[in-house]
Short mmCIF file of C-alpha atoms and ligand atoms in Angstrom, two decimals:
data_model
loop_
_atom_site.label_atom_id
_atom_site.label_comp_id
_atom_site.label_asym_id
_atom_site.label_seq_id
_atom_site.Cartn_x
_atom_site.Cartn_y
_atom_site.Cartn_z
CA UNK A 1 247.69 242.63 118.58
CA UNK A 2 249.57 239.50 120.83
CA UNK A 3 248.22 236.56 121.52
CA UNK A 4 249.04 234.34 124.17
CA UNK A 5 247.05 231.44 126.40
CA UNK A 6 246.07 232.74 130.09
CA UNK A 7 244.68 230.93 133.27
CA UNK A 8 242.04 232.13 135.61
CA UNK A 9 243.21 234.51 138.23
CA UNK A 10 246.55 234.84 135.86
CA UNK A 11 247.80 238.61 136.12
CA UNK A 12 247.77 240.15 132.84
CA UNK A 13 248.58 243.95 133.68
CA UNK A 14 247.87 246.79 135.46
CA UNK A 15 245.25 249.40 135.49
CA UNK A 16 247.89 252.02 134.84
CA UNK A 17 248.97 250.20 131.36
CA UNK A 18 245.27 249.08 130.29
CA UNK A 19 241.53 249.19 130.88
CA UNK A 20 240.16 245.47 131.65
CA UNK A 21 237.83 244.51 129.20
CA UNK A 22 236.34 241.33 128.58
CA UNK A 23 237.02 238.36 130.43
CA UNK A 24 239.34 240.16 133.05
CA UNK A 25 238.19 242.01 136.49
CA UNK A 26 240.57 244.49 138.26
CA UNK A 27 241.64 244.44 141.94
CA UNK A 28 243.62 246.76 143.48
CA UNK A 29 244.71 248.00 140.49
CA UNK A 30 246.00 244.72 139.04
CA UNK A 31 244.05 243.42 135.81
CA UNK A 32 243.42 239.68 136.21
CA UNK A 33 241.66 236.92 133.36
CA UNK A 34 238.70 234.99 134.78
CA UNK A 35 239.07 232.03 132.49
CA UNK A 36 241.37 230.10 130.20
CA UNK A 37 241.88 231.90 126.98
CA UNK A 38 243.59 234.44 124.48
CA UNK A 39 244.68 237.30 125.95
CA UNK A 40 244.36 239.92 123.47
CA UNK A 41 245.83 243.03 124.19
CA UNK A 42 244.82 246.18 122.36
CA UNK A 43 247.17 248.63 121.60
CA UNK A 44 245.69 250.88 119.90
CA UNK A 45 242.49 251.41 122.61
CA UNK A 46 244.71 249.83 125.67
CA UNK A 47 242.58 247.51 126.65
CA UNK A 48 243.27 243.37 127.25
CA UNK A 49 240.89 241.09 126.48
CA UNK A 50 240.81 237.49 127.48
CA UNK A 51 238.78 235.51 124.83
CA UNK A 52 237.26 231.75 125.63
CA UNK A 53 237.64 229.11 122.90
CA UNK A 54 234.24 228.26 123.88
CA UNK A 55 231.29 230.83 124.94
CA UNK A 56 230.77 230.48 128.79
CA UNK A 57 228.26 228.65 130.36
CA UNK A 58 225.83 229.38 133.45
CA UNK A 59 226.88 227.53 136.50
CA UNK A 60 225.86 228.54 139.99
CA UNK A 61 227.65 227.84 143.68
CA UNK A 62 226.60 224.24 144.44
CA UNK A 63 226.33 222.64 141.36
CA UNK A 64 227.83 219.78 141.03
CA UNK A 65 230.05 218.86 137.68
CA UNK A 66 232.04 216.39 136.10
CA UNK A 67 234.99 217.09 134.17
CA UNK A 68 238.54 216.23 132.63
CA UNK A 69 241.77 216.95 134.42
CA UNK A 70 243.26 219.25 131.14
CA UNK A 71 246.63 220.55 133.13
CA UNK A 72 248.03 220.19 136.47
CA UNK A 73 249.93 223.14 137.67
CA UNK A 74 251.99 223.68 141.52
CA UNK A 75 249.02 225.46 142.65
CA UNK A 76 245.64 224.39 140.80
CA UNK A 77 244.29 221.62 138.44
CA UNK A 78 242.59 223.01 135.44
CA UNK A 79 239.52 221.21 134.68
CA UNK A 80 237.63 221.21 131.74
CA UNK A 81 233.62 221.02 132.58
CA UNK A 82 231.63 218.42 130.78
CA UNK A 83 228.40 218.40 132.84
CA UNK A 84 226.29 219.59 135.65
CA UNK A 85 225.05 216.37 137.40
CA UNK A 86 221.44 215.89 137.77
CA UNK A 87 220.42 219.17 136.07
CA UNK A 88 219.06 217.71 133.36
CA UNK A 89 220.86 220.31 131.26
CA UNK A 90 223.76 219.46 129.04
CA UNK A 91 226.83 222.48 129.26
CA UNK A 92 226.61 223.85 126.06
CA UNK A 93 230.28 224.26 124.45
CA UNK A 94 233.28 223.90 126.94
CA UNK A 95 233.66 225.36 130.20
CA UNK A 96 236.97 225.85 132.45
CA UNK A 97 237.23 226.12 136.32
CA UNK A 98 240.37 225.43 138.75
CA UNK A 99 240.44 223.52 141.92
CA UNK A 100 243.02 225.57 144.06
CA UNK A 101 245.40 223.26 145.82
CA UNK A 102 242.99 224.02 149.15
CA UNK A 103 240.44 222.73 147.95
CA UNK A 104 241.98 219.38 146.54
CA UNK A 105 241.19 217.22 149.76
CA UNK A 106 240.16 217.65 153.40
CA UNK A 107 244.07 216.79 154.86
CA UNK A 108 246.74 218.88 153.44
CA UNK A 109 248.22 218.02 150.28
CA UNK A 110 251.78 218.62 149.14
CA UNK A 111 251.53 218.43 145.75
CA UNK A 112 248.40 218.64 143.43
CA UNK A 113 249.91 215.99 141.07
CA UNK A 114 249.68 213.24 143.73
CA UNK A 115 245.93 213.31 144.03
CA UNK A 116 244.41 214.13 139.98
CA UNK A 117 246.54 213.86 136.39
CA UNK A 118 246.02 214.90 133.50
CA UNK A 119 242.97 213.30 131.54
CA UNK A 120 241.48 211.71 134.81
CA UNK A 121 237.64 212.08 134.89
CA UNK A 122 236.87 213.71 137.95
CA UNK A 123 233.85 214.61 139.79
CA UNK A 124 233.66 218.18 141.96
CA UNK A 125 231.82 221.27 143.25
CA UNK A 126 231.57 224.61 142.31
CA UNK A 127 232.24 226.90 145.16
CA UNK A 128 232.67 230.14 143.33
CA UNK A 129 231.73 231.15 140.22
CA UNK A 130 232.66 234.94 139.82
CA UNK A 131 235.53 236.44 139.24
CA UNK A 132 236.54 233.22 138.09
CA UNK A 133 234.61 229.32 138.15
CA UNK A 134 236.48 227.55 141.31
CA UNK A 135 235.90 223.82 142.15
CA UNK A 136 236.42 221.57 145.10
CA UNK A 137 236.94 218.08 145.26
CA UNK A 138 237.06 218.15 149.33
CA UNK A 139 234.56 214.99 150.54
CA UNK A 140 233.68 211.74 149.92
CA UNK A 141 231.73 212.11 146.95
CA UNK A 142 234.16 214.14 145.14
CA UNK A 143 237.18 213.24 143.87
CA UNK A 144 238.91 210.95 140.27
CA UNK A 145 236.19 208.78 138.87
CA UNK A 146 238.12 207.11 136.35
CA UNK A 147 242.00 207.70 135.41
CA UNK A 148 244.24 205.37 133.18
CA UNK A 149 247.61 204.01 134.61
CA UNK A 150 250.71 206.69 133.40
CA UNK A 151 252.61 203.56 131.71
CA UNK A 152 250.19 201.28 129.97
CA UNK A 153 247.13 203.63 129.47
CA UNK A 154 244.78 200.42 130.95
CA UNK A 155 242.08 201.99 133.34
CA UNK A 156 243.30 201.92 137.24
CA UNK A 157 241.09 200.09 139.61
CA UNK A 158 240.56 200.84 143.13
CA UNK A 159 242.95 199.32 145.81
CA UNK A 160 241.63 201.47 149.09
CA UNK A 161 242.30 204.42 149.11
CA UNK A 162 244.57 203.91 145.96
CA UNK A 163 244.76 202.85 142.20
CA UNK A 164 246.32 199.78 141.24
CA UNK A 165 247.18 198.58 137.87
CA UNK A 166 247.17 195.17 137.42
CA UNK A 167 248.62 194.90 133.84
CA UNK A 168 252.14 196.71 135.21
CA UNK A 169 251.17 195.87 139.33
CA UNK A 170 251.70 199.75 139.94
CA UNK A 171 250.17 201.69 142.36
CA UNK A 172 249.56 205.00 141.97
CA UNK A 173 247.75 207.99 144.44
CA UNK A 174 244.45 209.82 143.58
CA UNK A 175 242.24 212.00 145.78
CA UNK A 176 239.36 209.28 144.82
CA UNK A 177 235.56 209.58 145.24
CA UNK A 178 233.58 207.07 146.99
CA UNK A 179 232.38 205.62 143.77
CA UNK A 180 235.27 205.10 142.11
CA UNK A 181 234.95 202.87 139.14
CA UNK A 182 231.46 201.52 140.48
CA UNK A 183 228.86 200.97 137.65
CA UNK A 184 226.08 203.11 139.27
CA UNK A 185 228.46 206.15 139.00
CA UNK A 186 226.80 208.87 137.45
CA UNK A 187 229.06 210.58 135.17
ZN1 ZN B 1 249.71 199.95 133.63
#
């Protein structure tokens, strides 16, 4: 049995080699993961699994959800899903979507690392929930709540339509929501 750490819409074989079991779907005869996890493939049966850390939780289209930047990749932010806003229901255990570079900002954006880091609290939608959980952060309202400046670690405040830190007077770039920083924020 290997073990190794897969991504949502990763490609983890082919229907020839294995049958998809849990966590995965097939397409076209490709086997893909639908979350973050351990891929466990099964020799012995030929199947691969893709376990979650945490047991998944029940999110719908539309919800809205705020969450942790955990990696930034060339094509998609991986967020980790803390809450569902105004649903008066805490996410039980951890849950793990991607915003595809698409679906970042309106405009067109060059590199996913210029508008959310790592660690920034951010605020999004979910747009798709099966095969895999896929966010937006395209509008006003969505967007980096709170994110610390890269150097000193002090919290960035809003400058525009950018971050400014005044301990090391850097600027840095953020796809930002409206409410950036603003007490009444729900988070
Ligand atoms: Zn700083």
């Amino acid at each position: 049995m290997k073990k190794r750490l897969v991504l949502p819409g990763e490609m983890i074989g082919t229907s020839e080699e294995f049958l998809p079991g849990e966590g995965t779907f097939e397409e076209n005869g490709k086997i893909f993961s639908k979350n973050v996890g351990t891929l466990e493939i099964n020799e012995k049966e030929r199947t691969v699994n893709v376990k979650t850390v945490n047991p998944p939780v029940v999110l719908k289209t539309g919800d809205i959800v705020v969450g942790t930047i955990r990696d930034v990749k060339s094509m998609m932010a991986i967020v980790d899903i803390e809450k569902a806003v105004g649903k008066n229901r805490r996410i039980t255990g951890e849950s793990t979507g991607a915003i595809h570079i698409s679906k970042i900002a309106s405009g067109y954006v060059k590199d996913v690392g210029s508008e959310c880091r790592m660690n920034d609290i951010i605020r999004a939608k979910v747009i798709q929930t099966e095969p895999s959980l896929q966010l937006s952060m395209v509008g006003p309202e969505f967007g980096v709540l709170r994110a610390v400046c890269e150097k000193c670690r002090m919290p960035l405040e809003k400058d525009g339509n950018k971050l400014f830190c005044k301990h090391c007077e850097r600027t840095e770039t953020r796809k930002i929501a409206n409410d950036y920083g603003t007490a009444e924020q729900k988070l």
